[in-house]
Structure formats: C-alpha cells, structure tokens
CSV table of N, CA and C in Angstrom, one decimal:
chain,number,residue,atom,x,y,z
A,1,MET,N,0.8,-1.2,0.0
A,1,MET,CA,0.0,0.0,0.0
A,1,MET,C,0.9,1.2,0.0
A,2,THR,N,0.5,2.2,-0.8
A,2,THR,CA,1.3,3.5,-0.9
A,2,THR,C,0.7,4.5,0.0
A,3,GLU,N,1.6,5.2,0.7
A,3,GLU,CA,1.2,6.3,1.6
A,3,GLU,C,0.9,7.5,0.8
A,4,THR,N,0.0,8.3,1.2
A,4,THR,CA,-0.3,9.6,0.5
A,4,THR,C,0.8,10.6,0.9
A,5,LEU,N,1.4,11.2,-0.1
A,5,LEU,CA,2.4,12.2,0.2
A,5,LEU,C,1.7,13.6,0.4
A,6,ARG,N,2.0,14.2,1.5
A,6,ARG,CA,1.4,15.5,1.8
A,6,ARG,C,2.4,16.6,1.4
A,7,MET,N,1.9,17.5,0.6
A,7,MET,CA,2.8,18.6,0.1
A,7,MET,C,2.0,19.9,0.3
A,8,THR,N,2.6,20.9,0.9
A,8,THR,CA,2.0,22.2,1.2
A,8,THR,C,2.8,23.3,0.7
A,9,LEU,N,2.3,24.1,-0.2
A,9,LEU,CA,3.0,25.3,-0.6
A,9,LEU,C,3.0,26.3,0.5
A,10,THR,N,4.2,26.7,0.9
A,10,THR,CA,4.4,27.6,2.1
A,10,THR,C,4.7,29.1,1.7
A,11,ALA,N,5.3,29.2,0.5
A,11,ALA,CA,5.6,30.6,0.1
A,11,ALA,C,6.0,30.7,-1.4
A,12,THR,N,5.9,31.8,-1.9
A,12,THR,CA,6.4,32.2,-3.2
A,12,THR,C,7.7,33.0,-2.9
A,13,VAL,N,8.8,32.8,-3.5
A,13,VAL,CA,10.0,33.4,-3.2
A,13,VAL,C,10.4,34.3,-4.4
A,14,LEU,N,10.7,35.6,-4.1
A,14,LEU,CA,11.2,36.5,-5.1
A,14,LEU,C,12.6,36.9,-4.8
A,15,GLY,N,13.5,36.9,-5.8
A,15,GLY,CA,14.9,37.3,-5.7
A,15,GLY,C,15.0,38.8,-5.9
A,16,ALA,N,16.0,39.4,-5.3
A,16,ALA,CA,16.2,40.8,-5.4
A,16,ALA,C,17.6,41.2,-5.0
A,17,PRO,N,18.1,42.3,-5.4
A,17,PRO,CA,19.4,42.8,-5.0
A,17,PRO,C,19.5,42.9,-3.4
A,18,ASP,N,18.4,43.2,-2.8
A,18,ASP,CA,18.3,43.3,-1.3
A,18,ASP,C,17.0,42.7,-0.8
A,19,ALA,N,17.1,41.6,-0.1
A,19,ALA,CA,15.9,40.9,0.3
A,19,ALA,C,15.1,41.8,1.3
A,20,ARG,N,15.8,42.4,2.2
A,20,ARG,CA,15.1,43.3,3.2
A,20,ARG,C,14.4,44.5,2.6
A,21,GLU,N,15.0,45.1,1.6
A,21,GLU,CA,14.3,46.2,0.9
A,21,GLU,C,13.1,45.8,0.2
A,22,LEU,N,13.1,44.7,-0.6
A,22,LEU,CA,11.9,44.2,-1.3
A,22,LEU,C,10.8,43.7,-0.3
A,23,ALA,N,11.2,43.1,0.8
A,23,ALA,CA,10.3,42.6,1.8
A,23,ALA,C,9.6,43.8,2.4
A,24,ALA,N,10.3,44.9,2.6
A,24,ALA,CA,9.7,46.1,3.2
A,24,ALA,C,8.7,46.7,2.3
A,25,PHE,N,9.0,46.7,1.0
A,25,PHE,CA,8.0,47.2,0.0
A,25,PHE,C,6.7,46.3,0.1
A,26,TYR,N,6.8,45.0,0.1
A,26,TYR,CA,5.6,44.2,0.1
A,26,TYR,C,4.9,44.3,1.5
A,27,ARG,N,5.6,44.5,2.5
A,27,ARG,CA,5.0,44.7,3.8
A,27,ARG,C,4.2,46.0,3.8
A,28,ARG,N,4.7,47.0,3.2
A,28,ARG,CA,3.9,48.3,3.1
A,28,ARG,C,2.7,48.1,2.2
A,29,LEU,N,2.9,47.4,1.1
A,29,LEU,CA,1.8,47.1,0.1
A,29,LEU,C,0.7,46.3,0.7
A,30,LEU,N,1.1,45.1,1.3
A,30,LEU,CA,0.1,44.2,1.8
A,30,LEU,C,-0.3,44.3,3.2
A,31,GLY,N,0.6,44.9,4.0
A,31,GLY,CA,0.3,45.0,5.5
A,31,GLY,C,0.6,43.7,6.2
A,32,TRP,N,1.4,42.8,5.6
A,32,TRP,CA,1.7,41.5,6.2
A,32,TRP,C,2.8,41.6,7.2
A,33,GLU,N,2.8,40.7,8.2
A,33,GLU,CA,3.8,40.7,9.3
A,33,GLU,C,5.1,39.9,8.8
A,34,VAL,N,6.2,40.3,9.4
A,34,VAL,CA,7.4,39.6,9.2
A,34,VAL,C,7.4,38.3,10.0
A,35,ARG,N,7.7,37.2,9.4
A,35,ARG,CA,7.8,35.9,10.1
A,35,ARG,C,9.3,35.5,10.3
A,36,GLU,N,10.1,35.9,9.4
A,36,GLU,CA,11.6,35.6,9.5
A,36,GLU,C,12.3,36.7,8.9
A,37,ASP,N,13.4,37.1,9.5
A,37,ASP,CA,14.2,38.2,9.0
A,37,ASP,C,15.7,38.0,9.2
A,38,SER,N,16.4,37.7,8.2
A,38,SER,CA,17.9,37.7,8.2
A,38,SER,C,18.4,38.5,7.1
A,39,PRO,N,19.7,38.8,7.0
A,39,PRO,CA,20.2,39.8,6.0
A,39,PRO,C,19.9,39.4,4.6
A,40,ASP,N,19.9,38.1,4.3
A,40,ASP,CA,19.6,37.7,2.9
A,40,ASP,C,18.3,36.9,2.7
A,41,TRP,N,17.5,36.9,3.7
A,41,TRP,CA,16.2,36.1,3.6
A,41,TRP,C,15.2,36.7,4.5
A,42,VAL,N,14.0,37.1,4.0
A,42,VAL,CA,12.9,37.6,4.8
A,42,VAL,C,11.6,36.9,4.3
A,43,SER,N,10.8,36.5,5.3
A,43,SER,CA,9.5,35.9,5.0
A,43,SER,C,8.4,36.7,5.6
A,44,LEU,N,7.4,36.9,4.8
A,44,LEU,CA,6.2,37.6,5.3
A,44,LEU,C,5.0,36.5,5.5
A,45,ALA,N,4.3,36.7,6.5
A,45,ALA,CA,3.2,35.7,6.8
A,45,ALA,C,1.9,36.3,6.3
A,46,ALA,N,1.1,35.5,5.6
A,46,ALA,CA,-0.2,35.9,5.1
A,46,ALA,C,-1.1,35.9,6.3
A,47,PRO,N,-2.0,36.9,6.4
A,47,PRO,CA,-3.0,36.9,7.5
A,47,PRO,C,-3.9,35.7,7.4
A,48,GLY,N,-4.2,35.0,8.5
A,48,GLY,CA,-5.1,33.9,8.5
A,48,GLY,C,-4.4,32.6,8.0
A,49,GLY,N,-3.1,32.6,7.8
A,49,GLY,CA,-2.4,31.4,7.3
A,49,GLY,C,-2.3,31.4,5.8
A,50,GLY,N,-1.9,30.2,5.3
A,50,GLY,CA,-1.7,30.1,3.9
A,50,GLY,C,-0.3,30.5,3.5
A,51,ALA,N,-0.1,30.4,2.2
A,51,ALA,CA,1.2,30.7,1.7
A,51,ALA,C,1.6,32.1,1.8
A,52,GLY,N,2.8,32.4,2.3
A,52,GLY,CA,3.3,33.7,2.4
A,52,GLY,C,4.2,34.1,1.3
A,53,LEU,N,4.9,35.2,1.5
A,53,LEU,CA,5.9,35.6,0.5
A,53,LEU,C,7.3,35.7,1.1
A,54,SER,N,8.3,35.2,0.4
A,54,SER,CA,9.6,35.3,0.9
A,54,SER,C,10.5,35.9,-0.1
A,55,PHE,N,11.6,36.5,0.4
A,55,PHE,CA,12.5,37.3,-0.4
A,55,PHE,C,14.0,36.8,-0.1
A,56,GLN,N,14.7,36.6,-1.2
A,56,GLN,CA,16.1,36.3,-1.0
A,56,GLN,C,17.0,37.2,-1.8
A,57,THR,N,18.1,37.6,-1.2
A,57,THR,CA,19.1,38.4,-1.9
A,57,THR,C,19.8,37.6,-2.9
A,58,GLU,N,19.8,38.2,-4.1
A,58,GLU,CA,20.5,37.6,-5.3
A,58,GLU,C,21.4,38.7,-5.8
A,59,LYS,N,22.7,38.6,-5.5
A,59,LYS,CA,23.6,39.7,-6.0
A,59,LYS,C,23.6,39.9,-7.5
A,60,GLY,N,23.4,38.9,-8.3
A,60,GLY,CA,23.4,39.0,-9.7
A,60,GLY,C,22.0,39.3,-10.3
A,61,HIS,N,21.0,39.7,-9.5
A,61,HIS,CA,19.7,39.9,-9.9
A,61,HIS,C,19.6,40.9,-11.1
A,62,VAL,N,18.9,40.5,-12.2
A,62,VAL,CA,18.7,41.4,-13.3
A,62,VAL,C,17.2,41.7,-13.4
A,63,ARG,N,16.9,42.9,-13.4
A,63,ARG,CA,15.5,43.4,-13.5
A,63,ARG,C,14.8,42.8,-14.8
A,64,PRO,N,13.7,42.2,-14.6
A,64,PRO,CA,12.9,41.8,-15.8
A,64,PRO,C,12.4,43.0,-16.6
A,65,ILE,N,12.2,42.7,-17.9
A,65,ILE,CA,11.6,43.7,-18.7
A,65,ILE,C,10.2,43.3,-19.0
A,66,TRP,N,9.2,44.1,-18.8
A,66,TRP,CA,7.8,43.8,-19.1
A,66,TRP,C,7.1,44.8,-19.9
A,67,PRO,N,6.5,44.4,-21.0
A,67,PRO,CA,6.5,43.1,-21.6
A,67,PRO,C,7.9,42.8,-22.2
A,68,ALA,N,8.4,41.6,-22.1
A,68,ALA,CA,9.7,41.3,-22.7
A,68,ALA,C,9.7,41.2,-24.2
A,69,GLY,N,10.7,41.6,-24.8
A,69,GLY,CA,10.9,41.4,-26.2
A,69,GLY,C,12.0,40.4,-26.5
A,70,PRO,N,12.3,40.1,-27.7
A,70,PRO,CA,13.4,39.1,-28.0
A,70,PRO,C,14.7,39.6,-27.3
A,71,GLY,N,15.3,38.6,-26.6
A,71,GLY,CA,16.6,38.9,-25.9
A,71,GLY,C,16.5,39.6,-24.6
A,72,ASP,N,15.3,40.1,-24.2
A,72,ASP,CA,15.2,40.8,-22.9
A,72,ASP,C,15.1,39.8,-21.8
A,73,GLN,N,15.5,40.3,-20.6
A,73,GLN,CA,15.3,39.5,-19.4
A,73,GLN,C,13.8,39.3,-19.1
A,74,GLN,N,13.3,38.1,-19.1
A,74,GLN,CA,11.9,37.9,-18.9
A,74,GLN,C,11.6,37.7,-17.4
A,75,MET,N,10.3,38.0,-17.1
A,75,MET,CA,9.9,37.7,-15.7
A,75,MET,C,9.7,36.2,-15.6
A,76,MET,N,10.0,35.7,-14.4
A,76,MET,CA,9.8,34.3,-14.1
A,76,MET,C,8.4,34.0,-13.6
A,77,MET,N,7.8,35.0,-13.1
A,77,MET,CA,6.4,34.8,-12.5
A,77,MET,C,5.9,36.2,-12.2
A,78,HIS,N,4.7,36.3,-11.8
A,78,HIS,CA,4.2,37.6,-11.3
A,78,HIS,C,3.1,37.3,-10.3
A,79,LEU,N,2.8,38.2,-9.5
A,79,LEU,CA,1.7,38.1,-8.4
A,79,LEU,C,0.4,38.8,-8.9
A,80,ASP,N,-0.7,38.1,-8.7
A,80,ASP,CA,-2.0,38.7,-8.9
A,80,ASP,C,-2.6,39.0,-7.6
A,81,ILE,N,-3.0,40.3,-7.4
A,81,ILE,CA,-3.6,40.7,-6.1
A,81,ILE,C,-5.0,41.3,-6.4
A,82,GLU,N,-6.0,40.7,-6.0
A,82,GLU,CA,-7.4,41.2,-6.2
A,82,GLU,C,-7.7,42.3,-5.2
A,83,VAL,N,-8.3,43.4,-5.8
A,83,VAL,CA,-8.6,44.6,-5.0
A,83,VAL,C,-10.1,45.0,-5.2
A,84,ASP,N,-10.6,45.8,-4.3
A,84,ASP,CA,-11.9,46.3,-4.4
A,84,ASP,C,-12.0,47.5,-5.4
A,85,ASP,N,-10.9,48.3,-5.4
A,85,ASP,CA,-11.0,49.6,-6.2
A,85,ASP,C,-9.6,49.7,-6.8
A,86,LEU,N,-9.5,49.7,-8.2
A,86,LEU,CA,-8.2,49.8,-8.9
A,86,LEU,C,-7.5,51.1,-8.6
A,87,ASP,N,-8.3,52.2,-8.6
A,87,ASP,CA,-7.6,53.5,-8.5
A,87,ASP,C,-7.0,53.7,-7.1
A,88,ILE,N,-7.8,53.4,-6.0
A,88,ILE,CA,-7.3,53.5,-4.7
A,88,ILE,C,-6.2,52.5,-4.4
A,89,ALA,N,-6.3,51.3,-4.9
A,89,ALA,CA,-5.2,50.3,-4.7
A,89,ALA,C,-4.0,50.7,-5.5
A,90,GLY,N,-4.1,51.3,-6.6
A,90,GLY,CA,-3.0,51.8,-7.4
A,90,GLY,C,-2.3,52.9,-6.8
A,91,ALA,N,-3.0,53.8,-6.2
A,91,ALA,CA,-2.4,55.0,-5.5
A,91,ALA,C,-1.6,54.4,-4.3
A,92,HIS,N,-2.2,53.5,-3.6
A,92,HIS,CA,-1.5,52.9,-2.4
A,92,HIS,C,-0.2,52.2,-2.9
A,93,ALA,N,-0.3,51.4,-4.0
A,93,ALA,CA,0.9,50.7,-4.5
A,93,ALA,C,2.0,51.7,-4.9
A,94,VAL,N,1.7,52.8,-5.5
A,94,VAL,CA,2.7,53.8,-5.9
A,94,VAL,C,3.3,54.5,-4.6
A,95,ALA,N,2.4,54.8,-3.6
A,95,ALA,CA,2.9,55.4,-2.4
A,95,ALA,C,3.8,54.4,-1.6
A,96,ALA,N,3.6,53.1,-1.8
A,96,ALA,CA,4.5,52.1,-1.2
A,96,ALA,C,5.8,51.9,-1.9
A,97,GLY,N,5.9,52.4,-3.2
A,97,GLY,CA,7.1,52.3,-3.9
A,97,GLY,C,7.1,51.7,-5.2
A,98,ALA,N,5.9,51.3,-5.7
A,98,ALA,CA,5.7,50.6,-7.0
A,98,ALA,C,5.7,51.7,-8.1
A,99,ALA,N,5.9,51.2,-9.3
A,99,ALA,CA,5.8,52.1,-10.5
A,99,ALA,C,4.7,51.4,-11.4
A,100,LEU,N,3.9,52.3,-12.0
A,100,LEU,CA,2.9,51.8,-12.9
A,100,LEU,C,3.6,51.4,-14.2
A,101,ALA,N,3.4,50.2,-14.7
A,101,ALA,CA,4.0,49.8,-16.0
A,101,ALA,C,3.4,50.6,-17.1
A,102,THR,N,4.2,50.8,-18.2
A,102,THR,CA,3.8,51.6,-19.3
A,102,THR,C,2.7,50.8,-20.1
A,103,TYR,N,2.9,49.5,-20.3
A,103,TYR,CA,1.9,48.7,-21.0
A,103,TYR,C,0.9,48.1,-20.1
A,104,GLN,N,-0.4,48.3,-20.4
A,104,GLN,CA,-1.5,47.8,-19.6
A,104,GLN,C,-2.4,47.0,-20.6
A,105,PRO,N,-2.4,45.6,-20.4
A,105,PRO,CA,-3.1,44.8,-21.3
A,105,PRO,C,-4.6,44.6,-21.2
A,106,GLN,N,-5.1,44.9,-20.0
A,106,GLN,CA,-6.6,44.7,-19.8
A,106,GLN,C,-7.2,45.9,-19.0
A,107,GLU,N,-8.5,46.0,-19.2
A,107,GLU,CA,-9.2,47.1,-18.6
A,107,GLU,C,-9.4,46.9,-17.1
A,108,ASN,N,-9.6,45.7,-16.6
A,108,ASN,CA,-9.8,45.4,-15.2
A,108,ASN,C,-8.5,45.0,-14.4
A,109,VAL,N,-7.4,45.3,-15.0
A,109,VAL,CA,-6.1,44.9,-14.5
A,109,VAL,C,-5.1,46.1,-14.6
A,110,ARG,N,-4.4,46.3,-13.6
A,110,ARG,CA,-3.3,47.3,-13.6
A,110,ARG,C,-2.0,46.6,-13.3
A,111,VAL,N,-1.0,46.7,-14.2
A,111,VAL,CA,0.3,46.1,-13.9
A,111,VAL,C,1.2,47.2,-13.3
A,112,TYR,N,1.9,46.8,-12.3
A,112,TYR,CA,2.9,47.6,-11.6
A,112,TYR,C,4.2,46.9,-11.5
A,113,LEU,N,5.2,47.6,-11.2
A,113,LEU,CA,6.6,47.0,-11.0
A,113,LEU,C,7.0,47.3,-9.6
A,114,ASP,N,7.5,46.3,-8.9
A,114,ASP,CA,8.0,46.5,-7.6
A,114,ASP,C,9.4,47.1,-7.7
A,115,PRO,N,10.0,47.5,-6.6
A,115,PRO,CA,11.3,48.1,-6.6
A,115,PRO,C,12.4,47.3,-7.3
A,116,ALA,N,12.3,45.9,-7.3
A,116,ALA,CA,13.3,45.1,-7.9
A,116,ALA,C,12.9,44.8,-9.4
A,117,GLY,N,11.8,45.4,-9.9
A,117,GLY,CA,11.4,45.2,-11.3
A,117,GLY,C,10.4,44.1,-11.5
A,118,HIS,N,10.0,43.3,-10.5
A,118,HIS,CA,9.0,42.2,-10.7
A,118,HIS,C,7.7,42.8,-11.0
A,119,PRO,N,7.0,42.4,-12.1
A,119,PRO,CA,5.6,42.9,-12.3
A,119,PRO,C,4.7,42.2,-11.3
A,120,PHE,N,3.7,42.9,-11.0
A,120,PHE,CA,2.5,42.4,-10.2
A,120,PHE,C,1.3,43.1,-10.7
A,121,CYS,N,0.2,42.3,-10.6
A,121,CYS,CA,-1.1,42.9,-11.1
A,121,CYS,C,-2.1,43.1,-10.0
A,122,LEU,N,-2.7,44.3,-10.0
A,122,LEU,CA,-3.8,44.6,-9.2
A,122,LEU,C,-5.0,44.4,-10.1
A,123,TRP,N,-6.0,43.6,-9.7
A,123,TRP,CA,-7.1,43.4,-10.6
A,123,TRP,C,-8.4,43.4,-9.8
A,124,LYS,N,-9.5,43.8,-10.5
A,124,LYS,CA,-10.8,43.8,-9.9
A,124,LYS,C,-11.7,42.9,-10.7
A,125,ARG,N,-12.5,42.1,-10.1
A,125,ARG,CA,-13.5,41.2,-10.7
A,125,ARG,C,-14.5,42.0,-11.5
C-alpha cells in the first residue's frame, strides 16, 4: 500500500538585490507581518495562514523587462492581487514604492513594477 504524500505550498520566493528592501515594500503594500528576517532572507506571513511571500538576496539579480521582447530578461512569474478599487489600490501601490507599468493589457487589471522590477497585477473582478 502506498502512503499519501502530503505537500503544502508555504511561500512564493522573489529574488532581489536586497531581500530586506523588497520585503519592506511588500510589507507596506500588503500589510503582512514579518515571520523571519535575516540579512539575505525575509519571509512575510499571510494573515489567516496560507502561503506567504519570501525574499532572497541575489547579488546578480537582473530586472525583468515587461513586456519582454526578444533577448530581454523575462519575468519568471508575477503576483495577482485582487482589490476592491483599482484607483485606490493603485495609489497605495505607488505610495508604497511601485511604478505603474507603461503597457496595460486589460481594462480590469493594472500592472505595476515592484522596486526590484518584478511585475505584479492589481485586478478587480
């Protein structure tokens, strides 16, 4: 008889030139608490449990280009964050340190870039 293998996603990890700097941005953006903090690794805990966000220092980090063209550094992933109001959430993201991306592909989605260049989407149903 085969045992059932239990697997739990605990975090999504983003690389950055400075883990603490990027974690501080997402803490301002999301309001999540720090679970672990060391010079090259920071984890934020999602309220109510579930997968959090972690950040690791990568000295050779290259900012992704979005949208990427041929030969550009591509994003490896992005975060989707559902919001109640795109304008208010967008203003909050910019105040936290994000930049609005030049290219916006959909009406109910706003793409922003975090301080390390990772795209993330604020979206409204």
